Amino acid sequence: MQLKVEQTRLAEELDALGKTSEAPPPVVTRVVFTEADVRGREFVKRLCREAGLTIREDPVGNTFARWEGSDANLAPVGTGSHIDAIPNAGRFDGTVGVLGGLEAIRALQRAGYHPRRSIELLIFTSEEPTRFGIGCLGSRLLSGLLDPSAGDRLKDRDGISLNEARASAGFSGCLSTVPLPSGYYAAFAELHIEQGPILEQRQVPLGVVTAIAAPASLKIQIEGEGGHAGAVLMPGRRDAFLAAAEIALAVESAALSTGAIDTVGTVGICEVFPGAVNSIPSRARIEVDVRDIEQTRRDTVLQQIADACERIAAKRNVRVHSELVNSDPPAQCAPAVVDALVHACEKHKLPFDRMISRAYHDSLFMSRISPTAMLFIPSRGGVSHRPDEYSSPEAITQGVLVLAEALAHLSS
Ligand code: HGY
Ligand code: MN
Ligand code: MN
């Protein structure tokens, strides 16, 4: 089978999707169920229809573009990723797995391949935690890892519920109909940018992912006492922001305390109320992201953060309320799917490394209901979640070629 990727067309499609943004290029901001997200979905669905795929969407907006196989009784093979993007992001995170997955299907079609198992290209809803505070919302619901009733309770910062937001984007129906049965897919493979520096540093064009790190996130609210920045003297102050700052430093020291390079802790959101230079913060809110490839080690960090919250609350006489948003186990990728990707790299004489994904992905949840693995391509400078995120057309082409070969192997 002579597989050829249409590199220029794919680059143009990625650029066009990148311009479907709430911010001017090269910045990509495409938050779930916003007008830009809906336009992005329409763009990708049009391309899928042009490739002869049939499309279905579930009540939360997970989208399935299906290439019918010759044996409808066999479980299909899945591929795909997300198109939503955090604020001030780049144009390759997620989209390489969606448009690259589509191009892999088109390359197989052009090569005259006919799948025995149907192949489904998925666009997962809301992989990013930006709007509803929890990552992989669509794939969590799809894999049954998030109870539909918890989904019904989700609201964004403006108090708009998930159900209102999805309805405004044209998605209706009960969330309880979203979960797929385990075994629905015979295999799932996701193409994604590495979002780190390893492949580029090693000058290896492809990474076959064997495990995905375990993410956890917390929302921490601190309540102290406000007052006049000039008239209230330092002794006895109950400054909510300074308590938040101490907790943030405790996150860093807890992550460092494991001594393992795989443990990471980040405070990416910090809000202060009332937010006036001459007013002592009476309230502060931070969001914490903790990850490790070992769940027990990650959970010791969470415990240390909880202990720090208690200690700092007492020391500063403030109230600290911490909510655990999610603490997910890591995923081990399926040997059969890993082997399919390895076999495809070898067939195309492309060097690869086996590696761990430190970012989480929808594959973390798809691995709960389907044999799953991922394929990484290099990120220039290891940069991601920034407008200067970049993967070369050549790197993307190599990823798509290997994905196409692996999909043929898995669907034959
Ligand atoms: O945060 C992550 O790991 C993913 O990029 N959403
Ligand atoms: Mn991301
Ligand atoms: Mn991503």
Short mmCIF file of C-alpha atoms and ligand atoms in Angstrom, two decimals:
data_model
loop_
_atom_site.label_atom_id
_atom_site.label_comp_id
_atom_site.label_asym_id
_atom_site.label_seq_id
_atom_site.Cartn_x
_atom_site.Cartn_y
_atom_site.Cartn_z
CA MET A 1 0.00 0.00 0.00
CA GLN A 2 1.52 3.31 -1.11
CA LEU A 3 0.61 5.84 1.59
CA LYS A 4 1.11 9.54 0.86
CA VAL A 5 0.21 12.44 3.14
CA GLU A 6 -0.95 15.68 1.54
CA GLN A 7 1.35 17.84 3.66
CA THR A 8 0.49 21.26 2.24
CA ARG A 9 -3.26 20.68 2.39
CA LEU A 10 -2.99 19.52 6.00
CA ALA A 11 -0.82 22.52 6.93
CA GLU A 12 -3.40 24.84 5.36
CA GLU A 13 -6.23 23.14 7.25
CA LEU A 14 -4.33 23.46 10.52
CA ASP A 15 -3.70 27.15 9.79
CA ALA A 16 -7.36 27.73 8.95
CA LEU A 17 -8.47 26.03 12.16
CA GLY A 18 -5.83 28.04 14.06
CA LYS A 19 -7.42 31.24 12.78
CA THR A 20 -10.79 30.09 14.13
CA SER A 21 -10.09 31.78 17.43
CA GLU A 22 -11.38 34.38 19.88
CA ALA A 23 -7.99 36.09 19.59
CA PRO A 24 -6.03 37.39 16.57
CA PRO A 25 -3.39 35.05 15.01
CA PRO A 26 -0.96 33.64 16.01
CA VAL A 27 -2.81 33.46 19.35
CA VAL A 28 -5.36 30.65 19.56
CA THR A 29 -8.12 30.88 22.14
CA ARG A 30 -10.99 28.48 21.49
CA VAL A 31 -12.87 27.72 24.68
CA VAL A 32 -15.51 25.01 24.61
CA PHE A 33 -18.98 25.95 23.30
CA THR A 34 -17.91 29.49 22.41
CA GLU A 35 -18.66 30.83 18.94
CA ALA A 36 -15.06 30.03 17.88
CA ASP A 37 -15.41 26.45 19.11
CA VAL A 38 -18.66 26.01 17.20
CA ARG A 39 -17.07 27.43 14.03
CA GLY A 40 -14.08 25.15 14.50
CA ARG A 41 -16.36 22.13 14.84
CA GLU A 42 -18.28 23.09 11.69
CA PHE A 43 -14.99 23.46 9.79
CA VAL A 44 -13.77 20.00 10.78
CA LYS A 45 -17.16 18.36 10.19
CA ARG A 46 -17.27 19.84 6.67
CA LEU A 47 -13.87 18.30 5.90
CA CYS A 48 -15.04 14.96 7.30
CA ARG A 49 -18.17 15.00 5.15
CA GLU A 50 -16.04 15.82 2.11
CA ALA A 51 -14.05 12.67 2.93
CA GLY A 52 -17.28 10.66 2.89
CA LEU A 53 -17.41 10.09 6.66
CA THR A 54 -20.76 9.93 8.43
CA ILE A 55 -21.06 12.12 11.50
CA ARG A 56 -22.83 11.72 14.80
CA GLU A 57 -22.62 13.95 17.86
CA ASP A 58 -23.46 12.95 21.42
CA PRO A 59 -25.30 15.21 23.93
CA VAL A 60 -22.07 16.77 25.23
CA GLY A 61 -20.70 17.40 21.75
CA ASN A 62 -18.27 14.52 21.41
CA THR A 63 -18.22 14.11 17.64
CA PHE A 64 -17.73 10.80 15.78
CA ALA A 65 -16.87 10.83 12.05
CA ARG A 66 -17.14 7.25 10.82
CA TRP A 67 -15.51 5.50 7.85
CA GLU A 68 -17.68 2.43 7.44
CA GLY A 69 -15.81 -0.87 7.42
CA SER A 70 -16.77 -3.99 5.49
CA ASP A 71 -17.79 -5.88 8.64
CA ALA A 72 -20.26 -3.84 10.69
CA ASN A 73 -20.33 -6.56 13.34
CA LEU A 74 -16.75 -5.85 14.37
CA ALA A 75 -15.88 -3.23 17.00
CA PRO A 76 -14.51 -0.13 15.28
CA VAL A 77 -11.07 1.43 15.69
CA GLY A 78 -10.94 4.99 17.03
CA THR A 79 -8.55 7.89 16.62
CA GLY A 80 -8.84 11.62 17.34
CA SER A 81 -8.23 14.32 19.91
CA HIS A 82 -9.61 17.79 20.78
CA ILE A 83 -9.93 21.18 19.10
CA ASP A 84 -10.69 23.32 22.15
CA ALA A 85 -7.75 25.48 23.23
CA ILE A 86 -6.90 27.32 26.44
CA PRO A 87 -6.55 31.12 26.28
CA ASN A 88 -3.36 32.35 24.62
CA ALA A 89 -2.57 28.93 23.17
CA GLY A 90 -1.05 27.61 19.96
CA ARG A 91 -2.56 25.98 16.89
CA PHE A 92 -1.27 22.39 17.16
CA ASP A 93 -2.37 21.10 20.60
CA GLY A 94 -5.15 18.64 19.89
CA THR A 95 -5.77 19.75 16.32
CA VAL A 96 -2.88 17.63 15.00
CA GLY A 97 -4.74 14.58 16.31
CA VAL A 98 -8.05 15.64 14.76
CA LEU A 99 -6.98 17.01 11.35
CA GLY A 100 -4.00 14.65 11.26
CA GLY A 101 -6.35 11.77 12.04
CA LEU A 102 -8.61 12.88 9.19
CA GLU A 103 -5.64 13.10 6.82
CA ALA A 104 -4.56 9.60 7.89
CA ILE A 105 -8.01 8.36 6.86
CA ARG A 106 -7.87 10.28 3.56
CA ALA A 107 -4.38 8.88 2.85
CA LEU A 108 -5.73 5.36 3.37
CA GLN A 109 -8.67 6.13 1.08
CA ARG A 110 -6.34 7.47 -1.61
CA ALA A 111 -4.19 4.33 -1.28
CA GLY A 112 -7.28 2.23 -2.01
CA TYR A 113 -7.40 0.70 1.48
CA HIS A 114 -10.75 -0.60 2.72
CA PRO A 115 -11.08 -1.21 6.46
CA ARG A 116 -12.74 -4.37 7.76
CA ARG A 117 -13.37 -2.64 11.09
CA SER A 118 -14.93 0.81 10.77
CA ILE A 119 -12.64 3.66 11.71
CA GLU A 120 -14.03 6.54 13.78
CA LEU A 121 -12.39 9.93 14.07
CA LEU A 122 -13.34 11.62 17.34
CA ILE A 123 -13.40 15.25 18.40
CA PHE A 124 -13.62 15.15 22.18
CA THR A 125 -15.48 17.98 23.86
CA SER A 126 -13.63 20.20 26.32
CA GLU A 127 -10.30 18.44 26.79
CA GLU A 128 -9.08 21.64 28.43
CA PRO A 129 -10.26 22.53 31.97
CA THR A 130 -10.60 26.24 31.08
CA ARG A 131 -14.36 26.69 31.19
CA PHE A 132 -15.72 24.01 33.53
CA GLY A 133 -12.65 23.50 35.70
CA ILE A 134 -12.08 19.83 34.88
CA GLY A 135 -9.96 18.47 32.05
CA CYS A 136 -11.12 15.84 29.55
CA LEU A 137 -14.79 16.52 30.32
CA GLY A 138 -16.03 14.86 27.10
CA SER A 139 -13.84 11.77 27.35
CA ARG A 140 -14.54 11.42 31.10
CA LEU A 141 -18.26 11.27 30.37
CA LEU A 142 -17.68 9.01 27.34
CA SER A 143 -15.66 6.52 29.42
CA GLY A 144 -18.10 6.64 32.35
CA LEU A 145 -15.45 8.15 34.63
CA LEU A 146 -17.57 11.22 35.36
CA ASP A 147 -21.06 10.62 36.62
CA PRO A 148 -23.63 12.35 34.38
CA SER A 149 -25.22 13.91 37.48
CA ALA A 150 -21.86 15.56 38.26
CA GLY A 151 -21.86 16.89 34.72
CA ASP A 152 -25.34 18.31 35.25
CA ARG A 153 -24.01 20.26 38.25
CA LEU A 154 -21.06 21.87 36.42
CA LYS A 155 -21.15 25.65 35.96
CA ASP A 156 -18.59 28.04 34.50
CA ARG A 157 -17.29 31.22 36.20
CA ASP A 158 -20.27 33.18 34.95
CA GLY A 159 -22.70 30.70 36.46
CA ILE A 160 -23.63 29.24 33.07
CA SER A 161 -24.24 25.51 33.48
CA LEU A 162 -22.71 22.88 31.21
CA ASN A 163 -26.21 22.02 30.06
CA GLU A 164 -27.01 25.64 29.16
CA ALA A 165 -23.65 26.08 27.40
CA ARG A 166 -23.96 22.87 25.37
CA ALA A 167 -27.55 23.71 24.44
CA SER A 168 -26.39 27.12 23.18
CA ALA A 169 -23.91 25.28 20.94
CA GLY A 170 -26.67 23.03 19.63
CA PHE A 171 -26.18 19.92 21.77
CA SER A 172 -29.10 18.42 23.68
CA GLY A 173 -30.08 15.14 25.27
CA CYS A 174 -29.29 13.51 28.59
CA LEU A 175 -25.66 13.20 29.63
CA SER A 176 -26.56 9.71 30.85
CA THR A 177 -26.65 8.60 27.20
CA VAL A 178 -23.03 9.70 26.58
CA PRO A 179 -21.04 6.76 28.08
CA LEU A 180 -19.82 4.14 25.59
CA PRO A 181 -19.76 0.48 26.65
CA SER A 182 -16.33 -0.91 27.45
CA GLY A 183 -15.03 -2.65 24.36
CA TYR A 184 -16.94 -0.32 22.03
CA TYR A 185 -13.60 0.30 20.30
CA ALA A 186 -11.24 -2.54 19.42
CA ALA A 187 -8.41 -0.02 19.72
CA PHE A 188 -7.87 3.72 20.09
CA ALA A 189 -4.77 5.66 18.94
CA GLU A 190 -4.25 9.41 19.43
CA LEU A 191 -1.72 11.51 17.55
CA HIS A 192 -0.58 14.53 19.58
CA ILE A 193 2.26 17.01 19.87
CA GLU A 194 4.64 16.11 22.70
CA GLN A 195 4.29 19.50 24.44
CA GLY A 196 7.73 18.89 25.96
CA PRO A 197 11.40 18.99 24.83
CA ILE A 198 12.41 15.33 24.84
CA LEU A 199 11.95 14.29 21.20
CA GLU A 200 13.59 17.45 19.89
CA GLN A 201 16.52 17.13 22.32
CA ARG A 202 17.02 13.51 21.30
CA GLN A 203 16.42 14.42 17.63
CA VAL A 204 13.93 11.58 17.32
CA PRO A 205 10.92 12.25 15.09
CA LEU A 206 8.36 10.09 16.87
CA GLY A 207 7.41 9.08 20.41
CA VAL A 208 5.31 5.98 21.10
CA VAL A 209 3.59 6.65 24.42
CA THR A 210 3.57 3.73 26.85
CA ALA A 211 2.04 5.52 29.88
CA ILE A 212 0.17 8.74 30.69
CA ALA A 213 0.83 10.63 33.94
CA ALA A 214 -1.80 10.88 36.67
CA PRO A 215 -3.33 14.36 36.99
CA ALA A 216 -5.01 15.89 40.02
CA SER A 217 -6.37 19.39 40.55
CA LEU A 218 -7.63 21.41 43.49
CA LYS A 219 -9.64 24.60 43.93
CA ILE A 220 -8.66 26.43 47.13
CA GLN A 221 -10.66 29.35 48.55
CA ILE A 222 -9.15 31.50 51.33
CA GLU A 223 -11.18 33.92 53.46
CA GLY A 224 -9.46 36.50 55.67
CA GLU A 225 -10.36 40.05 56.58
CA GLY A 226 -10.16 43.04 54.31
CA GLY A 227 -9.42 46.60 55.29
CA HIS A 228 -7.61 49.82 54.50
CA ALA A 229 -4.03 49.18 53.32
CA GLY A 230 -2.82 52.30 55.14
CA ALA A 231 -4.86 52.39 58.30
CA VAL A 232 -4.74 48.71 59.29
CA LEU A 233 -1.38 47.99 60.91
CA MET A 234 0.53 44.77 60.15
CA PRO A 235 0.02 42.95 63.48
CA GLY A 236 -3.20 40.95 63.42
CA ARG A 237 -3.85 41.29 59.74
CA ARG A 238 -5.70 38.35 58.15
CA ASP A 239 -4.52 38.84 54.59
CA ALA A 240 -6.12 36.18 52.32
CA PHE A 241 -3.64 36.66 49.49
CA LEU A 242 -0.57 36.15 51.69
CA ALA A 243 -2.12 32.90 52.92
CA ALA A 244 -2.68 31.90 49.28
CA ALA A 245 0.91 32.80 48.50
CA GLU A 246 2.17 30.60 51.33
CA ILE A 247 0.00 27.74 50.11
CA ALA A 248 1.36 28.19 46.58
CA LEU A 249 4.91 27.94 47.93
CA ALA A 250 3.84 24.85 49.87
CA VAL A 251 2.66 23.30 46.57
CA GLU A 252 6.11 23.86 45.10
CA SER A 253 7.96 22.44 48.11
CA ALA A 254 5.61 19.43 48.30
CA ALA A 255 6.29 18.61 44.64
CA LEU A 256 10.05 19.00 45.15
CA SER A 257 9.96 16.98 48.38
CA THR A 258 9.37 13.66 46.58
CA GLY A 259 12.81 13.98 45.00
CA ALA A 260 11.37 12.49 41.81
CA ILE A 261 11.69 14.44 38.56
CA ASP A 262 8.27 13.09 37.54
CA THR A 263 6.43 14.97 40.30
CA VAL A 264 5.13 18.39 39.25
CA GLY A 265 2.99 20.99 41.02
CA THR A 266 1.62 24.22 39.56
CA VAL A 267 -0.60 27.06 40.75
CA GLY A 268 -1.90 28.40 37.44
CA ILE A 269 -4.80 30.51 38.67
CA CYS A 270 -4.80 33.10 41.45
CA GLU A 271 -7.60 35.60 42.06
CA VAL A 272 -7.60 38.28 44.75
CA PHE A 273 -10.64 40.17 46.10
CA PRO A 274 -11.30 43.08 46.02
CA GLY A 275 -8.18 43.53 43.87
CA ALA A 276 -7.42 47.13 44.80
CA VAL A 277 -3.86 48.24 45.53
CA ASN A 278 -4.88 49.99 48.74
CA SER A 279 -7.18 47.31 50.08
CA ILE A 280 -6.10 44.25 52.09
CA PRO A 281 -7.28 41.09 50.26
CA SER A 282 -10.24 39.63 52.14
CA ARG A 283 -10.57 36.68 49.76
CA ALA A 284 -8.27 34.75 47.47
CA ARG A 285 -8.82 31.79 45.16
CA ILE A 286 -6.14 29.54 43.67
CA GLU A 287 -6.27 26.46 41.43
CA VAL A 288 -3.61 23.80 41.81
CA ASP A 289 -2.43 21.15 39.31
CA VAL A 290 -0.40 18.19 40.65
CA ARG A 291 0.86 15.29 38.53
CA ASP A 292 3.16 12.31 38.68
CA ILE A 293 3.51 9.06 36.80
CA GLU A 294 3.20 7.30 40.16
CA GLN A 295 -0.19 7.75 41.79
CA THR A 296 0.95 7.09 45.38
CA ARG A 297 3.69 9.70 45.11
CA ARG A 298 1.22 12.20 43.67
CA ASP A 299 -1.20 11.49 46.50
CA THR A 300 1.49 12.17 49.11
CA VAL A 301 1.88 15.61 47.54
CA LEU A 302 -1.87 16.18 47.79
CA GLN A 303 -1.73 15.19 51.47
CA GLN A 304 1.17 17.59 52.11
CA ILE A 305 -0.81 20.40 50.48
CA ALA A 306 -3.82 19.59 52.68
CA ASP A 307 -1.59 19.67 55.78
CA ALA A 308 -0.10 23.00 54.67
CA CYS A 309 -3.59 24.47 54.23
CA GLU A 310 -4.46 23.54 57.80
CA ARG A 311 -1.20 24.88 59.20
CA ILE A 312 -1.40 28.18 57.29
CA ALA A 313 -5.07 28.67 58.15
CA ALA A 314 -4.23 28.41 61.85
CA LYS A 315 -1.10 30.53 61.61
CA ARG A 316 -2.82 33.36 59.71
CA ASN A 317 -6.24 33.00 61.31
CA VAL A 318 -7.95 32.64 57.93
CA ARG A 319 -10.49 30.12 56.64
CA VAL A 320 -9.21 27.77 53.91
CA HIS A 321 -11.61 25.59 51.90
CA SER A 322 -10.00 23.10 49.51
CA GLU A 323 -12.00 21.16 46.90
CA LEU A 324 -10.44 18.18 45.11
CA VAL A 325 -11.67 18.56 41.51
CA ASN A 326 -10.08 15.37 40.20
CA SER A 327 -7.38 12.85 41.10
CA ASP A 328 -7.07 10.32 38.31
CA PRO A 329 -4.94 7.19 38.13
CA PRO A 330 -2.23 7.07 35.44
CA ALA A 331 -2.84 5.05 32.28
CA GLN A 332 -0.71 2.18 30.99
CA CYS A 333 -1.02 2.02 27.20
CA ALA A 334 -2.14 -1.24 25.58
CA PRO A 335 0.73 -3.39 24.24
CA ALA A 336 -1.24 -4.30 21.10
CA VAL A 337 -1.73 -0.65 20.17
CA VAL A 338 1.82 0.28 21.18
CA ASP A 339 3.06 -2.55 18.95
CA ALA A 340 0.89 -1.35 16.04
CA LEU A 341 2.50 2.10 16.30
CA VAL A 342 6.00 0.60 16.68
CA HIS A 343 5.40 -1.69 13.70
CA ALA A 344 4.25 1.31 11.64
CA CYS A 345 7.35 3.35 12.56
CA GLU A 346 9.60 0.43 11.61
CA LYS A 347 7.74 -0.18 8.35
CA HIS A 348 8.36 3.44 7.36
CA LYS A 349 11.93 3.31 8.70
CA LEU A 350 11.21 6.18 11.08
CA PRO A 351 13.17 6.34 14.35
CA PHE A 352 11.05 6.45 17.50
CA ASP A 353 11.40 6.39 21.27
CA ARG A 354 9.01 4.83 23.76
CA MET A 355 8.05 7.51 26.27
CA ILE A 356 5.70 8.70 28.98
CA SER A 357 3.17 11.47 28.45
CA ARG A 358 3.44 14.06 31.21
CA ALA A 359 0.52 15.99 29.80
CA TYR A 360 -2.85 14.35 30.17
CA HIS A 361 -4.97 13.61 27.12
CA ASP A 362 -8.33 12.13 26.23
CA SER A 363 -6.45 8.87 25.80
CA LEU A 364 -6.06 8.80 29.60
CA PHE A 365 -9.80 8.13 29.76
CA MET A 366 -10.21 6.20 26.53
CA SER A 367 -7.74 3.70 28.03
CA ARG A 368 -10.43 2.80 30.57
CA ILE A 369 -12.78 1.45 27.88
CA SER A 370 -10.47 0.55 25.01
CA PRO A 371 -6.94 -0.69 24.31
CA THR A 372 -5.24 2.69 23.80
CA ALA A 373 -1.89 4.25 22.94
CA MET A 374 -0.56 7.58 21.69
CA LEU A 375 1.91 8.80 19.11
CA PHE A 376 3.88 12.01 19.74
CA ILE A 377 5.62 14.33 17.32
CA PRO A 378 8.22 16.89 18.45
CA SER A 379 7.28 20.36 19.77
CA ARG A 380 9.81 23.04 18.82
CA GLY A 381 11.66 24.08 21.98
CA GLY A 382 9.26 21.87 23.95
CA VAL A 383 6.84 24.79 23.89
CA SER A 384 3.06 24.35 24.15
CA HIS A 385 0.04 26.20 25.53
CA ARG A 386 1.62 29.32 23.98
CA PRO A 387 1.12 31.09 20.63
CA ASP A 388 4.67 30.12 19.55
CA GLU A 389 3.79 26.41 19.86
CA TYR A 390 5.08 24.80 16.65
CA SER A 391 5.50 21.44 14.97
CA SER A 392 6.89 21.37 11.42
CA PRO A 393 4.79 20.16 8.46
CA GLU A 394 7.39 17.41 7.97
CA ALA A 395 7.05 16.24 11.60
CA ILE A 396 3.27 16.27 11.32
CA THR A 397 3.45 14.32 8.06
CA GLN A 398 5.58 11.62 9.67
CA GLY A 399 3.11 11.36 12.52
CA VAL A 400 0.16 11.08 10.15
CA LEU A 401 1.93 8.48 8.02
CA VAL A 402 2.61 6.26 11.04
CA LEU A 403 -0.90 6.77 12.37
CA ALA A 404 -2.39 5.80 9.00
CA GLU A 405 -0.25 2.65 8.86
CA ALA A 406 -1.23 1.73 12.42
CA LEU A 407 -4.94 2.35 11.73
CA ALA A 408 -4.70 0.06 8.70
CA HIS A 409 -3.03 -2.61 10.84
CA LEU A 410 -5.64 -2.28 13.61
CA SER A 411 -8.69 -2.15 11.32
CA SER A 412 -7.74 -4.90 8.87
O1 HGY B 1 -3.04 20.00 30.83
C1 HGY B 1 -2.82 19.08 30.04
O2 HGY B 1 -2.04 18.19 30.30
C2 HGY B 1 -3.53 19.06 28.71
O3 HGY B 1 -2.76 19.78 27.81
N1 HGY B 1 -4.85 19.60 28.81
MN MN B 2 -3.62 21.33 26.12
MN MN B 3 -3.98 18.44 24.07
#
